[in-house]
Short mmCIF file of C-alpha atoms in Angstrom, two decimals:
data_model
loop_
_atom_site.label_atom_id
_atom_site.label_comp_id
_atom_site.label_asym_id
_atom_site.label_seq_id
_atom_site.Cartn_x
_atom_site.Cartn_y
_atom_site.Cartn_z
CA MET A 30 1.01 13.39 -17.82
CA ILE A 31 -2.50 13.42 -16.37
CA ILE A 32 -2.95 13.57 -12.61
CA VAL A 33 -6.49 12.83 -11.49
CA LYS A 34 -7.94 13.36 -8.04
CA ILE A 35 -11.12 11.41 -7.37
CA GLY A 36 -13.38 12.45 -4.52
CA GLY A 37 -14.99 10.42 -1.77
CA ASN A 38 -18.51 10.62 -3.18
CA ILE A 39 -17.45 8.62 -6.23
CA LEU A 40 -15.57 6.08 -4.11
CA ASP A 41 -18.74 5.49 -2.09
CA ASN A 42 -20.75 4.60 -5.20
CA PRO A 43 -19.66 1.21 -6.65
CA GLU A 44 -21.20 1.78 -10.11
CA ARG A 45 -19.78 5.31 -10.55
CA LEU A 46 -16.42 4.13 -9.24
CA GLN A 47 -16.25 1.21 -11.66
CA SER A 48 -17.22 3.43 -14.58
CA PHE A 49 -14.71 6.10 -13.51
CA LEU A 50 -11.90 3.55 -13.20
CA ALA A 51 -12.70 2.15 -16.66
CA ASP A 52 -12.40 5.71 -18.06
CA PHE A 53 -9.19 6.36 -16.11
CA ALA A 54 -7.65 3.08 -17.30
CA GLN A 55 -8.16 4.19 -20.90
CA LEU A 56 -6.44 7.59 -20.59
CA PRO A 57 -3.42 7.57 -22.90
CA GLY A 58 0.13 8.24 -21.72
CA PRO A 59 1.53 8.41 -18.20
CA LYS A 60 -1.05 9.06 -15.48
CA LEU A 61 -1.46 9.10 -11.74
CA LEU A 62 -4.51 8.80 -9.49
CA VAL A 63 -5.06 10.32 -6.05
CA HIS A 64 -8.09 9.14 -4.12
CA GLY A 65 -9.81 10.64 -1.12
CA GLY A 66 -11.42 8.81 1.71
CA GLY A 67 -15.17 8.65 1.50
CA LYS A 68 -17.74 7.52 4.01
CA ILE A 69 -16.33 4.02 4.29
CA ALA A 70 -13.82 5.17 6.94
CA SER A 71 -16.64 6.67 9.02
CA ALA A 72 -18.65 3.47 8.61
CA PHE A 73 -15.75 1.30 9.82
CA GLY A 74 -15.04 3.86 12.55
CA GLN A 75 -18.57 3.48 13.81
CA ARG A 76 -18.30 -0.32 13.81
CA LEU A 77 -15.03 -0.04 15.71
CA GLY A 78 -16.58 2.32 18.24
CA ILE A 79 -14.38 5.23 17.12
CA THR A 80 -16.41 8.43 17.30
CA PRO A 81 -15.40 11.19 14.87
CA LYS A 82 -13.60 13.93 16.78
CA MET A 83 -14.59 17.47 15.88
CA VAL A 84 -13.33 20.76 17.31
CA ASP A 85 -14.99 23.97 16.07
CA GLY A 86 -16.46 21.98 13.17
CA ARG A 87 -13.05 20.67 12.09
CA ARG A 88 -12.17 17.00 11.96
CA ILE A 89 -9.42 15.93 14.33
CA THR A 90 -7.19 12.93 13.62
CA ASP A 91 -6.48 11.36 16.99
CA ALA A 92 -4.36 8.19 17.36
CA GLU A 93 -7.20 5.74 16.76
CA THR A 94 -8.55 7.76 13.83
CA LEU A 95 -5.06 7.67 12.31
CA GLU A 96 -5.07 3.85 12.60
CA LEU A 97 -8.53 3.83 11.02
CA VAL A 98 -7.60 5.98 8.00
CA THR A 99 -4.29 4.14 7.54
CA MET A 100 -6.25 0.89 7.35
CA VAL A 101 -9.15 2.09 5.27
CA TYR A 102 -7.51 4.59 2.91
CA GLY A 103 -4.05 2.98 2.70
CA GLY A 104 -5.32 -0.60 2.76
CA LEU A 105 -8.91 -1.27 1.80
CA VAL A 106 -9.71 1.60 -0.60
CA ASN A 107 -6.24 1.81 -2.13
CA LYS A 108 -5.84 -1.91 -2.80
CA GLN A 109 -9.40 -2.34 -4.04
CA VAL A 110 -8.81 0.48 -6.55
CA VAL A 111 -5.50 -1.08 -7.58
CA ALA A 112 -7.05 -4.55 -8.04
CA LYS A 113 -9.90 -3.07 -10.12
CA LEU A 114 -7.46 -1.08 -12.29
CA GLN A 115 -5.36 -4.21 -12.82
CA ALA A 116 -8.50 -6.02 -14.02
CA LEU A 117 -9.02 -3.11 -16.45
CA GLY A 118 -5.53 -3.55 -17.89
CA CYS A 119 -3.98 -0.57 -16.08
CA ASN A 120 -0.75 -1.52 -14.28
CA ALA A 121 -1.50 0.35 -11.06
CA ILE A 122 0.70 0.55 -7.96
CA GLY A 123 -0.84 1.70 -4.70
CA LEU A 124 1.18 4.14 -2.64
CA THR A 125 1.08 6.50 0.30
CA GLY A 126 3.46 9.40 0.85
CA ALA A 127 5.54 7.15 3.13
CA ASP A 128 6.29 4.71 0.30
CA GLY A 129 9.59 5.58 -1.34
CA ASN A 130 9.55 8.60 1.01
CA ILE A 131 7.71 10.28 -1.87
CA ILE A 132 5.77 12.75 0.31
CA PRO A 133 7.48 13.64 3.58
CA ALA A 134 5.27 15.90 5.69
CA GLN A 135 5.17 17.56 9.06
CA LYS A 136 2.58 17.06 11.76
CA ARG A 137 0.51 20.24 11.66
CA PRO A 138 1.71 22.60 14.40
CA VAL A 139 -0.77 23.14 17.23
CA LYS A 140 -2.20 26.66 17.15
CA ALA A 141 -5.83 27.48 17.94
CA ILE A 142 -6.76 23.87 17.13
CA ASP A 143 -4.77 20.68 17.59
CA TYR A 144 -5.64 18.76 14.44
CA GLY A 145 -3.78 15.71 15.68
CA PHE A 146 -2.01 13.43 13.20
CA VAL A 147 -2.54 15.61 10.15
CA GLY A 148 0.34 16.10 7.72
CA ASP A 149 1.24 19.40 6.07
CA VAL A 150 3.45 19.11 3.00
CA ALA A 151 6.13 21.82 2.92
CA GLY A 152 5.89 22.12 -0.85
CA SER A 153 6.68 20.37 -4.09
CA GLU A 154 10.43 20.79 -3.45
CA SER A 155 10.13 18.31 -0.58
CA ILE A 156 8.76 15.58 -2.88
CA ASN A 157 11.10 12.66 -3.63
CA VAL A 158 10.66 12.98 -7.40
CA ALA A 159 13.35 10.41 -8.28
CA ALA A 160 11.44 7.50 -6.74
CA LEU A 161 8.19 8.63 -8.32
CA GLU A 162 9.77 9.08 -11.75
CA ALA A 163 11.38 5.63 -11.58
CA ILE A 164 7.93 4.16 -10.96
CA ILE A 165 6.36 6.14 -13.80
CA GLU A 166 9.23 5.30 -16.17
CA ALA A 167 8.61 1.61 -15.39
CA ARG A 168 5.14 2.23 -16.94
CA LEU A 169 3.41 1.79 -13.62
CA THR A 170 0.44 4.00 -12.71
CA PRO A 171 0.75 5.34 -9.15
CA VAL A 172 -2.45 5.38 -7.08
CA PHE A 173 -2.03 7.53 -3.98
CA ALA A 174 -4.01 7.26 -0.77
CA PRO A 175 -4.34 10.54 1.17
CA LEU A 176 -1.61 9.69 3.66
CA THR A 177 1.93 11.00 4.24
CA HIS A 178 4.51 10.36 6.98
CA ASP A 179 6.58 12.46 9.36
CA SER A 180 9.95 10.74 8.70
CA GLN A 181 9.93 9.77 12.37
CA GLY A 182 7.97 6.58 12.01
CA ASN A 183 4.41 7.92 11.96
CA MET A 184 1.82 8.04 9.22
CA LEU A 185 -0.15 11.28 8.84
CA ASN A 186 -3.64 11.94 7.48
CA THR A 187 -3.37 14.38 4.57
CA ASN A 188 -5.82 16.18 2.30
CA ALA A 189 -6.08 14.41 -1.07
CA ASP A 190 -6.45 17.69 -3.02
CA THR A 191 -3.16 18.88 -1.54
CA ILE A 192 -1.44 15.62 -2.47
CA ALA A 193 -2.68 15.88 -6.07
CA SER A 194 -1.54 19.49 -6.31
CA VAL A 195 1.90 18.95 -4.79
CA LEU A 196 2.58 15.87 -6.95
CA ALA A 197 1.48 17.75 -10.08
CA THR A 198 3.83 20.59 -9.21
CA ALA A 199 6.73 18.27 -8.44
CA LEU A 200 6.32 16.50 -11.80
CA ALA A 201 5.85 19.73 -13.81
CA PRO A 202 9.57 20.28 -14.56
CA LYS A 203 9.75 16.86 -16.25
CA TYR A 204 6.27 16.37 -17.75
CA LYS A 205 3.56 18.59 -19.22
CA VAL A 206 1.06 18.04 -16.41
CA GLN A 207 -2.72 18.29 -16.54
CA LEU A 208 -4.29 18.21 -13.08
CA VAL A 209 -7.90 17.04 -13.02
CA TYR A 210 -10.12 17.22 -9.95
CA CYS A 211 -13.05 14.86 -10.48
CA PHE A 212 -15.96 15.14 -8.11
CA GLU A 213 -19.74 14.75 -7.98
CA LYS A 214 -20.61 18.18 -9.52
CA LYS A 215 -20.22 19.17 -13.15
CA GLY A 216 -17.66 21.85 -12.35
CA VAL A 217 -17.34 25.06 -10.33
CA LEU A 218 -20.90 26.37 -10.16
CA GLN A 219 -22.05 29.99 -10.55
CA ASN A 220 -25.10 29.06 -8.50
CA ALA A 221 -24.68 26.24 -5.98
CA GLU A 222 -28.39 25.40 -6.38
CA ASP A 223 -28.12 24.97 -10.13
CA ASP A 224 -26.04 21.97 -11.20
CA ASN A 225 -25.91 23.25 -14.76
CA SER A 226 -24.48 26.70 -13.94
CA VAL A 227 -20.90 25.55 -14.59
CA ILE A 228 -18.32 28.33 -14.93
CA ALA A 229 -16.40 27.22 -18.02
CA HIS A 230 -13.21 29.17 -17.36
CA ILE A 231 -11.66 30.75 -14.29
CA HIS A 232 -8.48 32.82 -14.55
CA THR A 233 -6.70 34.76 -11.83
CA GLU A 234 -8.74 37.99 -12.10
CA LYS A 235 -12.02 36.14 -12.45
CA TYR A 236 -11.23 34.11 -9.31
CA LYS A 237 -10.63 37.33 -7.37
CA THR A 238 -14.02 38.66 -8.52
CA LEU A 239 -15.82 35.38 -7.77
CA LYS A 240 -14.42 35.40 -4.25
CA GLU A 241 -15.35 39.07 -3.71
CA GLU A 242 -18.88 38.41 -4.94
CA GLY A 243 -19.14 35.40 -2.66
CA VAL A 244 -19.99 33.16 -5.63
CA VAL A 245 -17.37 30.56 -4.81
CA HIS A 246 -18.53 28.77 -1.70
CA ALA A 247 -16.28 27.93 1.21
CA GLY A 248 -15.64 24.26 0.35
CA MET A 249 -14.41 25.18 -3.13
CA ILE A 250 -11.86 27.80 -2.06
CA PRO A 251 -9.10 25.43 -0.88
CA LYS A 252 -9.50 23.44 -4.12
CA LEU A 253 -9.17 26.59 -6.24
CA ASP A 254 -6.30 27.93 -4.14
CA ASN A 255 -4.53 24.59 -4.70
CA ALA A 256 -5.26 24.87 -8.42
CA PHE A 257 -3.78 28.35 -8.77
CA ALA A 258 -0.76 27.40 -6.64
CA ALA A 259 -0.12 24.48 -9.00
CA LEU A 260 -0.47 26.67 -12.10
CA GLN A 261 1.91 29.27 -10.66
CA GLN A 262 4.45 26.49 -10.19
CA GLY A 263 4.37 25.16 -13.71
CA VAL A 264 1.39 22.83 -14.00
CA ALA A 265 0.04 23.28 -17.53
CA GLN A 266 -3.68 23.13 -16.82
CA VAL A 267 -6.13 22.45 -14.00
CA LEU A 268 -9.60 21.05 -14.65
CA ILE A 269 -12.50 20.64 -12.23
CA CYS A 270 -15.26 18.39 -13.50
CA GLU A 271 -17.52 15.47 -12.74
CA ALA A 272 -16.05 11.98 -12.81
CA GLU A 273 -18.07 11.13 -15.93
CA ALA A 274 -16.31 13.94 -17.87
CA LEU A 275 -12.86 12.36 -17.63
CA THR A 276 -12.83 10.92 -21.14
CA SER A 277 -13.84 14.29 -22.62
CA ILE A 278 -11.12 16.43 -21.03
CA ASN A 279 -9.09 16.98 -24.17
CA THR A 280 -12.05 17.22 -26.54
CA ALA A 281 -14.57 19.88 -27.56
CA ARG A 282 -17.21 17.94 -25.59
CA TYR A 283 -15.58 18.94 -22.31
CA SER A 284 -18.16 20.77 -20.19
CA GLY A 285 -16.41 21.19 -16.83
CA THR A 286 -14.39 24.11 -15.46
CA THR A 287 -10.94 24.96 -16.83
CA ILE A 288 -8.58 26.94 -14.59
CA SER A 289 -5.66 28.91 -15.94
CA LEU A 290 -3.56 31.87 -14.84
CA ASN A 291 -4.72 34.17 -17.66
CA MET B 14 19.89 -9.77 -2.44
CA ILE B 15 18.42 -10.66 0.95
CA ILE B 16 14.72 -11.53 1.19
CA VAL B 17 13.43 -11.63 4.75
CA LYS B 18 10.11 -13.00 5.93
CA ILE B 19 9.05 -11.78 9.36
CA GLY B 20 6.39 -13.66 11.27
CA GLY B 21 3.31 -12.44 13.06
CA ASN B 22 4.66 -13.01 16.57
CA ILE B 23 7.34 -10.37 16.01
CA LEU B 24 4.84 -7.94 14.47
CA ASP B 25 2.70 -8.27 17.60
CA ASN B 26 5.57 -7.21 19.89
CA PRO B 27 6.41 -3.50 19.44
CA GLU B 28 9.88 -3.72 21.02
CA ARG B 29 10.97 -6.81 19.07
CA LEU B 30 9.52 -5.32 15.89
CA GLN B 31 11.39 -2.04 16.32
CA SER B 32 14.64 -3.85 17.04
CA PHE B 33 14.11 -6.19 14.08
CA LEU B 34 13.40 -3.29 11.71
CA ALA B 35 16.54 -1.49 12.89
CA ASP B 36 18.56 -4.64 12.08
CA PHE B 37 16.81 -5.04 8.72
CA ALA B 38 17.43 -1.39 7.80
CA GLN B 39 21.16 -1.96 8.28
CA LEU B 40 21.48 -4.97 6.01
CA PRO B 41 23.79 -4.05 3.15
CA GLY B 42 22.80 -4.26 -0.52
CA PRO B 43 19.38 -4.80 -2.08
CA LYS B 44 16.79 -6.34 0.20
CA LEU B 45 13.12 -7.10 0.44
CA LEU B 46 10.79 -7.72 3.38
CA VAL B 47 7.66 -9.87 3.51
CA HIS B 48 5.51 -9.59 6.60
CA GLY B 49 2.80 -11.85 7.90
CA GLY B 50 -0.34 -10.86 9.68
CA GLY B 51 -0.21 -11.27 13.41
CA LYS B 52 -2.94 -11.07 15.99
CA ILE B 53 -3.81 -7.48 15.18
CA ALA B 54 -6.18 -8.61 12.41
CA SER B 55 -8.00 -10.92 14.82
CA ALA B 56 -8.21 -8.09 17.36
CA PHE B 57 -9.73 -5.69 14.82
CA GLY B 58 -11.95 -8.49 13.54
CA GLN B 59 -13.32 -8.96 17.04
CA ARG B 60 -13.98 -5.22 17.42
CA LEU B 61 -15.75 -5.25 14.05
CA GLY B 62 -17.84 -8.24 15.05
CA ILE B 63 -16.20 -10.50 12.46
CA THR B 64 -15.87 -13.99 13.90
CA PRO B 65 -12.98 -16.08 12.56
CA LYS B 66 -14.35 -18.75 10.22
CA MET B 67 -12.87 -22.21 10.64
CA VAL B 68 -13.68 -25.43 8.75
CA ASP B 69 -11.92 -28.62 9.91
CA GLY B 70 -9.46 -26.46 11.84
CA ARG B 71 -8.54 -24.41 8.76
CA ARG B 72 -9.04 -20.65 8.54
CA ILE B 73 -11.51 -19.54 5.89
CA THR B 74 -11.27 -16.13 4.24
CA ASP B 75 -14.86 -15.05 3.64
CA ALA B 76 -15.73 -11.67 2.07
CA GLU B 77 -15.63 -9.68 5.30
CA THR B 78 -12.42 -11.38 6.43
CA LEU B 79 -10.88 -10.43 3.08
CA GLU B 80 -11.83 -6.78 3.74
CA LEU B 81 -10.34 -7.10 7.20
CA VAL B 82 -6.98 -8.50 6.08
CA THR B 83 -6.78 -6.07 3.15
CA MET B 84 -7.20 -3.21 5.64
CA VAL B 85 -5.01 -4.55 8.39
CA TYR B 86 -2.19 -6.29 6.45
CA GLY B 87 -2.20 -4.07 3.34
CA GLY B 88 -2.92 -0.83 5.20
CA LEU B 89 -2.15 -0.66 8.89
CA VAL B 90 0.68 -3.17 9.30
CA ASN B 91 2.30 -2.50 5.92
CA LYS B 92 2.31 1.30 6.19
CA GLN B 93 3.41 1.29 9.84
CA VAL B 94 6.36 -0.92 8.89
CA VAL B 95 7.17 1.35 5.93
CA ALA B 96 6.99 4.52 8.07
CA LYS B 97 9.24 2.94 10.71
CA LEU B 98 11.77 1.81 8.09
CA GLN B 99 11.78 5.31 6.57
CA ALA B 100 12.59 6.71 10.03
CA LEU B 101 15.49 4.23 10.18
CA GLY B 102 16.90 5.50 6.87
CA CYS B 103 15.65 2.58 4.76
CA ASN B 104 13.76 3.75 1.65
CA ALA B 105 10.91 1.26 1.92
CA ILE B 106 7.94 0.93 -0.42
CA GLY B 107 4.89 -1.01 0.76
CA LEU B 108 3.32 -3.38 -1.75
CA THR B 109 0.84 -6.19 -2.19
CA GLY B 110 0.84 -8.66 -5.03
CA ALA B 111 -1.76 -6.51 -6.82
CA ASP B 112 0.62 -3.53 -7.01
CA GLY B 113 2.43 -3.52 -10.32
CA ASN B 114 0.66 -6.85 -10.91
CA ILE B 115 3.75 -8.32 -9.25
CA ILE B 116 2.01 -11.42 -7.86
CA PRO B 117 -1.03 -12.54 -9.85
CA ALA B 118 -2.75 -15.46 -8.15
CA GLN B 119 -5.77 -17.68 -8.47
CA LYS B 120 -8.55 -18.10 -5.98
CA ARG B 121 -7.95 -21.53 -4.48
CA PRO B 122 -10.20 -24.10 -6.19
CA VAL B 123 -12.93 -25.51 -3.97
CA LYS B 124 -12.25 -29.18 -3.15
CA ALA B 125 -12.96 -30.73 0.24
CA ILE B 126 -12.81 -27.27 1.81
CA ASP B 127 -13.78 -23.88 0.35
CA TYR B 128 -11.01 -21.66 1.69
CA GLY B 129 -12.75 -18.56 0.33
CA PHE B 130 -10.68 -15.63 -0.93
CA VAL B 131 -7.31 -17.32 -0.62
CA GLY B 132 -4.78 -16.89 -3.41
CA ASP B 133 -2.57 -19.64 -4.78
CA VAL B 134 0.45 -18.47 -6.78
CA ALA B 135 1.04 -20.60 -9.85
CA GLY B 136 4.82 -20.30 -9.50
CA SER B 137 7.71 -17.91 -9.83
CA GLU B 138 7.21 -17.77 -13.62
CA SER B 139 3.94 -15.91 -13.04
CA ILE B 140 5.70 -13.10 -11.13
CA ASN B 141 5.97 -9.74 -12.91
CA VAL B 142 9.71 -9.48 -12.35
CA ALA B 143 10.19 -6.37 -14.53
CA ALA B 144 8.13 -4.12 -12.23
CA LEU B 145 9.82 -5.53 -9.14
CA GLU B 146 13.31 -5.11 -10.61
CA ALA B 147 12.56 -1.50 -11.62
CA ILE B 148 11.63 -0.78 -8.01
CA ILE B 149 14.74 -2.50 -6.66
CA GLU B 150 16.99 -0.79 -9.24
CA ALA B 151 15.57 2.56 -8.04
CA ARG B 152 17.13 1.61 -4.67
CA LEU B 153 13.77 1.16 -3.03
CA THR B 154 13.20 -1.65 -0.53
CA PRO B 155 9.93 -3.51 -1.23
CA VAL B 156 7.86 -4.45 1.82
CA PHE B 157 5.19 -7.01 0.90
CA ALA B 158 1.94 -7.62 2.74
CA PRO B 159 0.60 -11.21 2.42
CA LEU B 160 -1.95 -10.32 -0.25
CA THR B 161 -2.23 -11.06 -3.97
CA HIS B 162 -4.98 -10.46 -6.54
CA ASP B 163 -6.94 -12.54 -9.04
CA SER B 164 -6.54 -10.15 -12.05
CA GLN B 165 -10.33 -9.83 -12.04
CA GLY B 166 -10.57 -7.03 -9.52
CA ASN B 167 -10.34 -8.95 -6.25
CA MET B 168 -7.65 -9.07 -3.61
CA LEU B 169 -6.73 -12.49 -2.20
CA ASN B 170 -5.35 -13.52 1.20
CA THR B 171 -2.05 -15.34 0.65
CA ASN B 172 0.45 -17.12 2.86
CA ALA B 173 3.46 -14.88 3.58
CA ASP B 174 5.96 -17.79 3.49
CA THR B 175 4.77 -18.61 -0.02
CA ILE B 176 5.13 -15.00 -1.13
CA ALA B 177 8.69 -14.84 0.22
CA SER B 178 9.60 -18.10 -1.49
CA VAL B 179 8.07 -17.25 -4.86
CA LEU B 180 9.66 -13.76 -4.91
CA ALA B 181 13.05 -15.25 -3.99
CA THR B 182 12.74 -17.74 -6.82
CA ALA B 183 11.61 -15.12 -9.33
CA LEU B 184 14.61 -12.90 -8.47
CA ALA B 185 17.14 -15.77 -8.45
CA PRO B 186 18.06 -15.51 -12.18
CA LYS B 187 19.12 -11.88 -11.69
CA TYR B 188 20.45 -11.78 -8.11
CA LYS B 189 22.23 -14.14 -5.75
CA VAL B 190 19.33 -14.51 -3.33
CA GLN B 191 19.44 -15.38 0.36
CA LEU B 192 15.99 -16.19 1.74
CA VAL B 193 15.66 -15.68 5.50
CA TYR B 194 12.63 -16.79 7.51
CA CYS B 195 12.69 -14.91 10.81
CA PHE B 196 10.37 -16.10 13.52
CA GLU B 197 10.12 -16.40 17.30
CA LYS B 198 12.22 -19.59 17.66
CA LYS B 199 15.99 -19.87 17.28
CA GLY B 200 15.70 -22.15 14.26
CA VAL B 201 14.31 -25.57 13.33
CA LEU B 202 14.33 -27.49 16.61
CA GLN B 203 15.32 -31.13 17.14
CA ASN B 204 13.09 -31.12 20.21
CA ALA B 205 10.14 -28.73 20.15
CA GLU B 206 10.31 -28.51 23.95
CA ASP B 207 13.94 -27.38 23.94
CA ASP B 208 14.48 -23.93 22.45
CA ASN B 209 18.21 -24.55 22.27
CA SER B 210 18.04 -27.79 20.24
CA VAL B 211 18.53 -25.93 16.95
CA ILE B 212 19.40 -28.11 13.95
CA ALA B 213 22.28 -26.18 12.38
CA HIS B 214 22.04 -27.62 8.90
CA ILE B 215 19.32 -29.40 6.95
CA HIS B 216 19.99 -30.81 3.49
CA THR B 217 17.68 -32.87 1.27
CA GLU B 218 18.52 -36.27 2.75
CA LYS B 219 18.46 -35.00 6.31
CA TYR B 220 15.03 -33.46 5.72
CA LYS B 221 13.71 -36.79 4.51
CA THR B 222 15.03 -38.47 7.67
CA LEU B 223 13.66 -35.75 9.96
CA LYS B 224 10.21 -36.14 8.42
CA GLU B 225 10.35 -39.93 8.68
CA GLU B 226 11.39 -39.69 12.33
CA GLY B 227 8.59 -37.21 12.96
CA VAL B 228 11.09 -34.68 14.34
CA VAL B 229 9.86 -31.85 12.14
CA HIS B 230 6.46 -30.85 13.45
CA ALA B 231 3.46 -30.12 11.25
CA GLY B 232 3.71 -26.31 11.28
CA MET B 233 7.31 -26.41 10.08
CA ILE B 234 6.74 -28.70 7.09
CA PRO B 235 5.20 -26.12 4.70
CA LYS B 236 8.03 -23.71 5.59
CA LEU B 237 10.69 -26.34 4.83
CA ASP B 238 8.89 -27.49 1.68
CA ASN B 239 8.88 -23.85 0.53
CA ALA B 240 12.59 -23.60 1.37
CA PHE B 241 13.56 -26.67 -0.66
CA ALA B 242 11.35 -25.60 -3.56
CA ALA B 243 13.16 -22.24 -3.59
CA LEU B 244 16.59 -23.88 -3.49
CA GLN B 245 15.68 -26.24 -6.32
CA GLN B 246 14.76 -23.19 -8.38
CA GLY B 247 18.00 -21.30 -7.92
CA VAL B 248 17.81 -19.51 -4.57
CA ALA B 249 21.33 -19.57 -3.15
CA GLN B 250 20.55 -20.19 0.51
CA VAL B 251 17.61 -20.44 2.89
CA LEU B 252 17.96 -19.59 6.58
CA ILE B 253 15.45 -20.11 9.38
CA CYS B 254 16.27 -18.20 12.55
CA GLU B 255 14.96 -15.90 15.23
CA ALA B 256 14.44 -12.24 14.36
CA GLU B 257 17.33 -11.23 16.63
CA ALA B 258 19.76 -13.31 14.53
CA LEU B 259 19.29 -11.23 11.39
CA THR B 260 22.50 -9.22 11.77
CA SER B 261 24.54 -12.40 12.27
CA ILE B 262 23.39 -14.26 9.15
CA ASN B 263 26.61 -13.91 7.20
CA THR B 264 28.95 -14.24 10.18
CA ALA B 265 30.41 -17.08 12.26
CA ARG B 266 28.06 -16.02 15.10
CA TYR B 267 25.01 -17.26 13.18
CA SER B 268 23.23 -19.85 15.31
CA GLY B 269 20.02 -20.53 13.37
CA THR B 270 19.24 -23.23 10.81
CA THR B 271 20.77 -23.24 7.34
CA ILE B 272 18.97 -25.12 4.57
CA SER B 273 20.70 -26.29 1.43
CA LEU B 274 20.19 -28.99 -1.20
CA ASN B 275 23.35 -30.94 -0.30
#
C-alpha cells in the first residue's frame, strides 16, 4: 500500500500536476492520495474579499475561511484531481475526513492562539478503518482533501501531512505501508540553498543530530516528526522526494530522502 | 432502499435543512441522498463576479460556472450535509459522479443551444453499480452532489433529478427501490395556486390526461418524466412530497403524491 501526499506547489502547476497524476495512476497495487491546498484557495479568497487571517505569523481559519477551504479543497481541487485520475484509468474516489466518518477530529483547543476551525486528529486509533478498508477492497483509490470534521456537524481545516501520516498509521496493521511525501524539492536538503544536497537517509539518531546542528529548517520539522511518528507506529517506510521521483521510489534510481527508525 | 432527492429551496433554509436531515438520518435500512444546488452558488458567483449565463432563458454552464458549481455543490454543500448527517448518527459519504466513476456522462452535444459543461447520462446501464454497491454494503450512506464527469478529466454540471432517477434505476435490480423527490410543495398540485390541491396518485393514463389538460406545469414535467422512466425500468415506487413528509412516506399519514405505472 502506497500513501502519497502531494503538496500545494505541485497542485498550483497544471503541467507538473498532470505529470504527477499520470505517475500516481500507474503505481501498482492499492494506493491512496492526500492533497494539500495550494494558492488557489488564497486566490479565490481574494476574489471573495476574504482576507487571510494571521496571528503571530500563524494562519487562522475563521468561519468564512472554513467555507472557502471546504469549497476549494473539498470541492474544486479534490474533484478536479479525481476527474483527472479517472481519465488516467485510476478509479479514484474523493473524500474528506467527514466522509464515512473516516477522520473524526477535535477543534484545536484555544491556548495562546485561537486557530479557529482547525482540526486536530487524536491519533490513528480514532480513524474509522473499516470504512476506509471497504473502499480500498472495492479497488477504489481514495483521494483525501485536507479536511476533517468535529462529529458535531462542522468541517475542520486540517494539515495534509498529518492526514497522510495518521492514515498510513491506521492502515499499517493491515497493509505494508509506504508513506511518500512529494513536494517541490528533491528531498530533505543538507543545505537549503543547494537543491542537490539531498540527505539520502535519515534515521532516529541522525535526525537528532540534524536538529541539534540546525540543518533541518523549521518548515521541515513537523514533516519529519510526522514521519518518525508513523514509523514508530508500524509504517514500513517514509520517503520525502520531489513529485517527479514517484515512479522511481522502489528502484535504484530513487534519489530522494528515505526515513527509517534505524 | 430509499433514494431521496432534496431540492435547492430546502438547502437554502438552514432550519428546514436541519429538520430534513434529522428525518433522513432516521430512515431505516439502506438509503441514499441526492442534493441539488440552491441559491448559494448564485450568491458565491455574484461575490466572485461570475454573472449567470442565460441563452433563451436556459442556464449555461461556462468554464467559470463549472468551477463555481464544482466548489459549491461538490465541496461546500456536499460536505456540510455530510458533516451534519454524521452529527445525526448517519454514516454519510459525499460523492459526485466522478467518484468511483459511478456516473460517467457526456458533455451535452451542441444543437440549437450550447449548454456548456452540462453532463447527460446515457442511462442506468452506464452507472458503475459495483462501486456504489460496495459503498452501500459497507453501511455507508451516499450523498450525491449534482455533478458527473466526462471520463476525459472534466467535471460536468448535471441535473439532480436525473441523477436520483438514474441511480434508482441502476440499483433496482438489486434492491427494492423507493425514489422520493422532496421539495418545497406538498406534492404535485391540481391547482398551482392552491398548495393543498395535492394529486394523491398519478398513474400512466392520468399523467397523459393531466398533460393534455395543461394541469401539470412546465417545471414539473421533467420530474414526472424522470419518475415514469424510473418506474418503467424497475423502480418500485416514486413519491413527490414536501421535505417535512419524509418520515410519513410508508405510513397512512402520507399526504404527498404517489406515482406508479398503473
